Amino acid sequence: MRRIRLKIAYDGTDFYGFQKLPGRRTVEEELNRALSEICRESITVIGASRTDSGVHALGNIAVFDTESTIPEDRFCLAANTKLPEDIRLLSSESCELSWHPRRQECIKTYEYHIYNSRIMDPLKRRYSLHCPYRLDKDAMSSALEFFIGSHDFTAFSNPASQVLMRGGSPVRRISDAELYCEGSELAEDRHGEMILKLRGNGFLYHMVRIIAGTLIEVGTGARRPESIKDILISGDRRKAGMTAPACGLWLRSIVYETDGMDI
Amino acid sequence: MRRIRLKIAYDGTDFYGFQKLPGRRTVEEELNRALSEICRESITVIGASRTDSGVHALGNIAVFDTESTIPEDRFCLAANTKLPEDIRLLSSESCELSWHPRRQECIKTYEYHIYNSRIMDPLKRRYSLHCPYRLDKDAMSSALEFFIGSHDFTAFSNPASQVLMRGGSPVRRISDAELYCEGSELAEDRHGEMILKLRGNGFLYHMVRIIAGTLIEVGTGARRPESIKDILISGDRRKAGMTAPACGLWLRSIVYETDGMDI
């Protein structure tokens, strides 16, 4: 028996999220189907990040166990011939049988893409949130500073969070946060594509999307940047902003600290 | 009666091209339907570039005539509320009743997007051609030089070209041509996104896609850059390379010389 670790990219638009859900098209189900075909045994993957419906990934991680004798790096190429075009395996390699993608220290990098223009670019619509209002990037960047470091992120998480309901810690550490723009000819007096990049040791349910939604409200002038401090302290979800839609969220990468490797 | 000029963007993936085609979803048909609803009369648009099935546009131009009294710039906003998300009107303005988008001198800018990486990025798959082979960018850039200037492009056009069949001139002038890369974390030892940009006073049927297909063959080493010269002189379509798929082609803009305006 071997354990194989996969790096996975997908366009989340047409999936009901990563995790298996009866009667729905999910990333997990497609992976299980393709890998079972290749290995000629029933395969069940375990994902690192069970992304929500509509969320994209360029570096999610999963593992599965197999008796097959296929060389470790060949699972990737073989599965890609069986997978739909909106999922691609980027790599496959053996790992310890005890290695579990959700029980290791890691750094996750998420991006939230906002397309800031009066009129949406139809080529961006699947992968970013359209925000037609003029956004104050400097105010958003100031607000972003307050998220860096270790905080109780209860106010910026969905109360239905499994982790919180099971009594898990609401403290997470954001090690890096940046907001940058990639201009667009269509954007006129707006910013074009704005990318919010957050790097941290874990994120609560909906945390990146609520941070993005709150920053947009700072950008439109509906909130002051300093208000973030008070919202964090309050631990009250109702004080934070809207949950920004899933389409703008990209899981960019997961780096495990045990092996220091960006797999 | 007024003539209104539109600037249009669309994701061509789910359209059978611009031009009306019975029983098929086309950009023209969606525009006619939305504008007829708004104007409360039967509207038929005339497009500048009748892009093929699957081709994208960020700056196609069309005109239509109307008796309605809606202010010129409001057609854009009103129609966007009636149009599907894969088409957006970027602007609308009055023009002379005699102004015809295919009967004016103009400069068109096309881009052909190649995603050069062993494994396709699923978020790029609708908007670029996947090329997994290692491409020699320098060789492709050398080949590109031969296209600049005025040439008989018969060898780089589809023989079914309406213009050529009607006895029109096969000579076109490419004023600018460039090839540049936008790196990608997923691309490893390949180039990531390669963008071929061509600017000229008109393009024959499939011309950009055949140029792109031929350049890719130069990039893989199947052809020498200098061969372009001979292919142009031969006037023989069979000597040029494959017609690259529609998904990688973007009509970026059309600038009319009469008003010097990029509309």
CSV table of C-alpha atoms in Angstrom, one decimal, chain B residues 52-250:
chain,number,residue,atom,x,y,z
B,52,ASP,CA,-16.0,33.1,-35.7
B,53,SER,CA,-17.5,30.7,-33.3
B,54,GLY,CA,-15.4,30.6,-30.1
B,55,VAL,CA,-13.5,33.9,-30.7
B,56,HIS,CA,-13.5,36.5,-27.9
B,57,ALA,CA,-13.8,40.3,-28.2
B,58,LEU,CA,-13.0,43.1,-25.9
B,59,GLY,CA,-13.6,45.9,-28.5
B,60,ASN,CA,-15.8,44.8,-31.4
B,61,ILE,CA,-17.9,47.6,-32.9
B,62,ALA,CA,-21.5,47.6,-34.2
B,63,VAL,CA,-24.1,50.1,-35.2
B,64,PHE,CA,-27.9,50.1,-35.3
B,65,ASP,CA,-30.6,52.6,-36.3
B,66,THR,CA,-33.4,53.6,-34.0
B,67,GLU,CA,-36.4,55.9,-33.7
B,68,SER,CA,-36.3,55.8,-29.9
B,69,THR,CA,-35.5,58.9,-27.9
B,70,ILE,CA,-33.2,57.2,-25.3
B,71,PRO,CA,-30.1,59.4,-24.7
B,72,GLU,CA,-27.1,58.0,-26.7
B,73,ASP,CA,-25.0,56.9,-23.8
B,74,ARG,CA,-27.9,55.1,-22.0
B,75,PHE,CA,-28.3,52.3,-24.6
B,76,CYS,CA,-25.2,50.8,-23.1
B,77,LEU,CA,-26.4,50.6,-19.5
B,78,ALA,CA,-30.0,49.7,-20.5
B,79,ALA,CA,-28.9,46.9,-22.8
B,80,ASN,CA,-26.5,45.4,-20.2
B,81,THR,CA,-29.5,44.8,-17.9
B,82,LYS,CA,-31.1,42.7,-20.8
B,83,LEU,CA,-28.0,40.9,-22.1
B,84,PRO,CA,-26.5,37.6,-20.8
B,85,GLU,CA,-23.3,37.9,-18.7
B,86,ASP,CA,-21.1,36.8,-21.5
B,87,ILE,CA,-21.8,39.9,-23.5
B,88,ARG,CA,-21.3,43.5,-22.2
B,89,LEU,CA,-21.8,46.8,-24.1
B,90,LEU,CA,-18.8,49.0,-23.1
B,91,SER,CA,-20.2,52.2,-24.7
B,92,SER,CA,-22.8,53.7,-26.9
B,93,GLU,CA,-22.8,56.9,-28.8
B,94,SER,CA,-24.5,58.6,-31.9
B,95,CYS,CA,-22.7,58.6,-35.2
B,96,GLU,CA,-23.5,59.8,-38.7
B,97,LEU,CA,-26.3,57.9,-40.4
B,98,SER,CA,-23.9,57.1,-43.3
B,99,TRP,CA,-21.2,55.6,-41.0
B,100,HIS,CA,-20.8,51.9,-41.6
B,101,PRO,CA,-18.4,49.9,-39.4
B,102,ARG,CA,-17.0,47.8,-42.3
B,103,ARG,CA,-16.6,50.6,-44.8
B,104,GLN,CA,-14.1,52.8,-42.9
B,105,GLU,CA,-10.4,52.7,-42.7
B,106,CYS,CA,-9.4,51.2,-39.3
B,107,ILE,CA,-6.7,49.5,-37.3
B,108,LYS,CA,-7.7,46.3,-35.7
B,109,THR,CA,-5.7,44.7,-32.9
B,110,TYR,CA,-5.9,41.0,-32.4
B,111,GLU,CA,-4.3,38.9,-29.7
B,112,TYR,CA,-3.6,35.2,-29.8
B,113,HIS,CA,-3.1,33.7,-26.4
B,114,ILE,CA,-1.0,30.5,-26.0
B,115,TYR,CA,-0.7,28.9,-22.6
B,116,ASN,CA,2.7,27.2,-22.7
B,117,SER,CA,3.0,24.8,-19.8
B,118,ARG,CA,3.1,21.0,-19.5
B,119,ILE,CA,-0.3,21.0,-17.8
B,120,MET,CA,-3.1,23.4,-18.6
B,121,ASP,CA,-4.2,26.0,-16.1
B,122,PRO,CA,-8.0,25.2,-15.9
B,123,LEU,CA,-8.7,28.9,-15.3
B,124,LYS,CA,-7.1,29.7,-18.7
B,125,ARG,CA,-8.7,27.0,-20.7
B,126,ARG,CA,-11.6,29.0,-22.2
B,127,TYR,CA,-9.3,31.9,-23.3
B,128,SER,CA,-6.1,30.4,-24.6
B,129,LEU,CA,-4.7,27.5,-26.5
B,130,HIS,CA,-2.8,24.9,-24.5
B,131,CYS,CA,0.6,24.2,-25.9
B,132,PRO,CA,2.6,21.7,-23.8
B,133,TYR,CA,5.8,21.6,-25.9
B,134,ARG,CA,8.8,23.8,-25.0
B,135,LEU,CA,8.5,26.8,-27.4
B,136,ASP,CA,11.5,28.7,-28.6
B,137,LYS,CA,10.3,32.3,-28.1
B,138,ASP,CA,13.3,33.9,-29.9
B,139,ALA,CA,12.7,31.8,-33.0
B,140,MET,CA,9.0,32.8,-32.9
B,141,SER,CA,9.9,36.4,-32.6
B,142,SER,CA,12.3,36.2,-35.5
B,143,ALA,CA,9.5,34.6,-37.6
B,144,LEU,CA,7.1,37.3,-36.6
B,145,GLU,CA,9.3,40.0,-38.2
B,146,PHE,CA,8.6,38.6,-41.6
B,147,PHE,CA,4.8,39.4,-41.3
B,148,ILE,CA,5.3,43.1,-40.6
B,149,GLY,CA,4.5,45.4,-43.6
B,150,SER,CA,2.2,45.0,-46.6
B,151,HIS,CA,2.0,41.5,-48.0
B,152,ASP,CA,-0.2,39.2,-50.1
B,153,PHE,CA,-1.6,37.0,-47.3
B,154,THR,CA,-3.2,34.4,-49.4
B,155,ALA,CA,-1.0,31.7,-48.0
B,156,PHE,CA,-2.2,32.7,-44.5
B,157,SER,CA,-5.9,32.7,-45.2
B,158,ASN,CA,-8.7,30.2,-45.5
B,159,PRO,CA,-9.4,29.6,-49.2
B,160,ALA,CA,-13.1,29.9,-48.3
B,161,SER,CA,-12.5,33.6,-47.6
B,162,GLN,CA,-15.5,35.6,-48.9
B,163,VAL,CA,-13.3,38.5,-49.7
B,164,LEU,CA,-10.9,36.4,-51.8
B,165,MET,CA,-13.8,34.5,-53.5
B,166,ARG,CA,-15.4,37.8,-54.5
B,167,GLY,CA,-12.1,38.8,-56.1
B,168,GLY,CA,-11.0,41.3,-53.3
B,169,SER,CA,-7.4,42.1,-52.6
B,170,PRO,CA,-5.4,39.6,-50.5
B,171,VAL,CA,-3.0,42.4,-49.5
B,172,ARG,CA,-3.0,43.5,-45.9
B,173,ARG,CA,-0.7,45.7,-43.9
B,174,ILE,CA,0.5,44.5,-40.5
B,175,SER,CA,1.8,47.6,-38.8
B,176,ASP,CA,2.9,46.1,-35.5
B,177,ALA,CA,3.5,42.6,-34.3
B,178,GLU,CA,4.8,41.5,-30.9
B,179,LEU,CA,5.1,38.4,-28.8
B,180,TYR,CA,5.4,38.6,-25.1
B,181,CYS,CA,5.1,36.4,-22.1
B,182,GLU,CA,3.3,36.6,-18.8
B,183,GLY,CA,4.9,34.1,-16.5
B,184,SER,CA,2.9,31.6,-14.5
B,185,GLU,CA,3.8,29.7,-11.3
B,186,LEU,CA,2.3,26.6,-12.9
B,187,ALA,CA,4.4,26.7,-16.1
B,188,GLU,CA,7.6,25.2,-14.7
B,189,ASP,CA,10.2,25.2,-17.6
B,190,ARG,CA,7.7,26.6,-20.1
B,191,HIS,CA,6.8,30.2,-20.8
B,192,GLY,CA,3.4,30.5,-19.2
B,193,GLU,CA,1.0,32.7,-21.1
B,194,MET,CA,2.4,33.8,-24.4
B,195,ILE,CA,0.6,36.6,-26.2
B,196,LEU,CA,0.9,37.3,-29.9
B,197,LYS,CA,-0.3,40.8,-30.7
B,198,LEU,CA,-1.0,41.8,-34.3
B,199,ARG,CA,-2.1,45.2,-35.4
B,200,GLY,CA,-3.2,45.9,-38.9
B,201,ASN,CA,-5.6,47.5,-41.4
B,202,GLY,CA,-7.6,44.3,-41.8
B,203,PHE,CA,-7.2,40.6,-41.7
B,204,LEU,CA,-8.3,37.9,-44.1
B,205,TYR,CA,-10.4,34.9,-43.0
B,206,HIS,CA,-8.5,32.8,-40.3
B,207,MET,CA,-5.4,34.9,-41.0
B,208,VAL,CA,-4.5,35.5,-37.3
B,209,ARG,CA,-5.2,31.9,-36.4
B,210,ILE,CA,-3.0,30.6,-39.3
B,211,ILE,CA,-0.2,33.0,-38.4
B,212,ALA,CA,-0.4,31.8,-34.8
B,213,GLY,CA,-0.5,28.1,-35.8
B,214,THR,CA,2.5,28.6,-38.1
B,215,LEU,CA,4.5,30.5,-35.3
B,216,ILE,CA,3.8,27.6,-32.9
B,217,GLU,CA,5.4,25.2,-35.5
B,218,VAL,CA,8.4,27.6,-35.6
B,219,GLY,CA,8.4,27.5,-31.8
B,220,THR,CA,8.6,23.7,-31.6
B,221,GLY,CA,11.4,23.6,-34.2
B,222,ALA,CA,9.2,22.1,-36.9
B,223,ARG,CA,9.9,25.1,-39.2
B,224,ARG,CA,12.6,27.7,-39.5
B,225,PRO,CA,11.8,31.4,-39.0
B,226,GLU,CA,13.0,32.3,-42.5
B,227,SER,CA,10.5,29.9,-44.0
B,228,ILE,CA,7.8,32.6,-43.5
B,229,LYS,CA,9.2,34.6,-46.3
B,230,ASP,CA,8.8,31.8,-48.8
B,231,ILE,CA,5.4,30.9,-47.6
B,232,LEU,CA,4.2,34.4,-48.1
B,233,ILE,CA,5.6,34.5,-51.6
B,234,SER,CA,4.1,31.1,-52.5
B,235,GLY,CA,0.6,32.2,-51.9
B,236,ASP,CA,-0.1,28.6,-51.1
B,237,ARG,CA,-2.2,27.9,-48.0
B,238,ARG,CA,-0.9,24.3,-47.8
B,239,LYS,CA,2.6,25.6,-47.1
B,240,ALA,CA,1.6,27.5,-44.0
B,241,GLY,CA,0.9,25.9,-40.6
B,242,MET,CA,-2.3,24.7,-38.9
B,243,THR,CA,-5.2,27.0,-38.1
B,244,ALA,CA,-4.9,27.6,-34.3
B,245,PRO,CA,-8.1,27.0,-32.4
B,246,ALA,CA,-10.6,29.8,-32.0
B,247,CYS,CA,-10.5,29.9,-28.1
B,248,GLY,CA,-7.0,31.6,-28.1
B,249,LEU,CA,-8.1,34.5,-30.4
B,250,TRP,CA,-9.2,37.9,-28.9
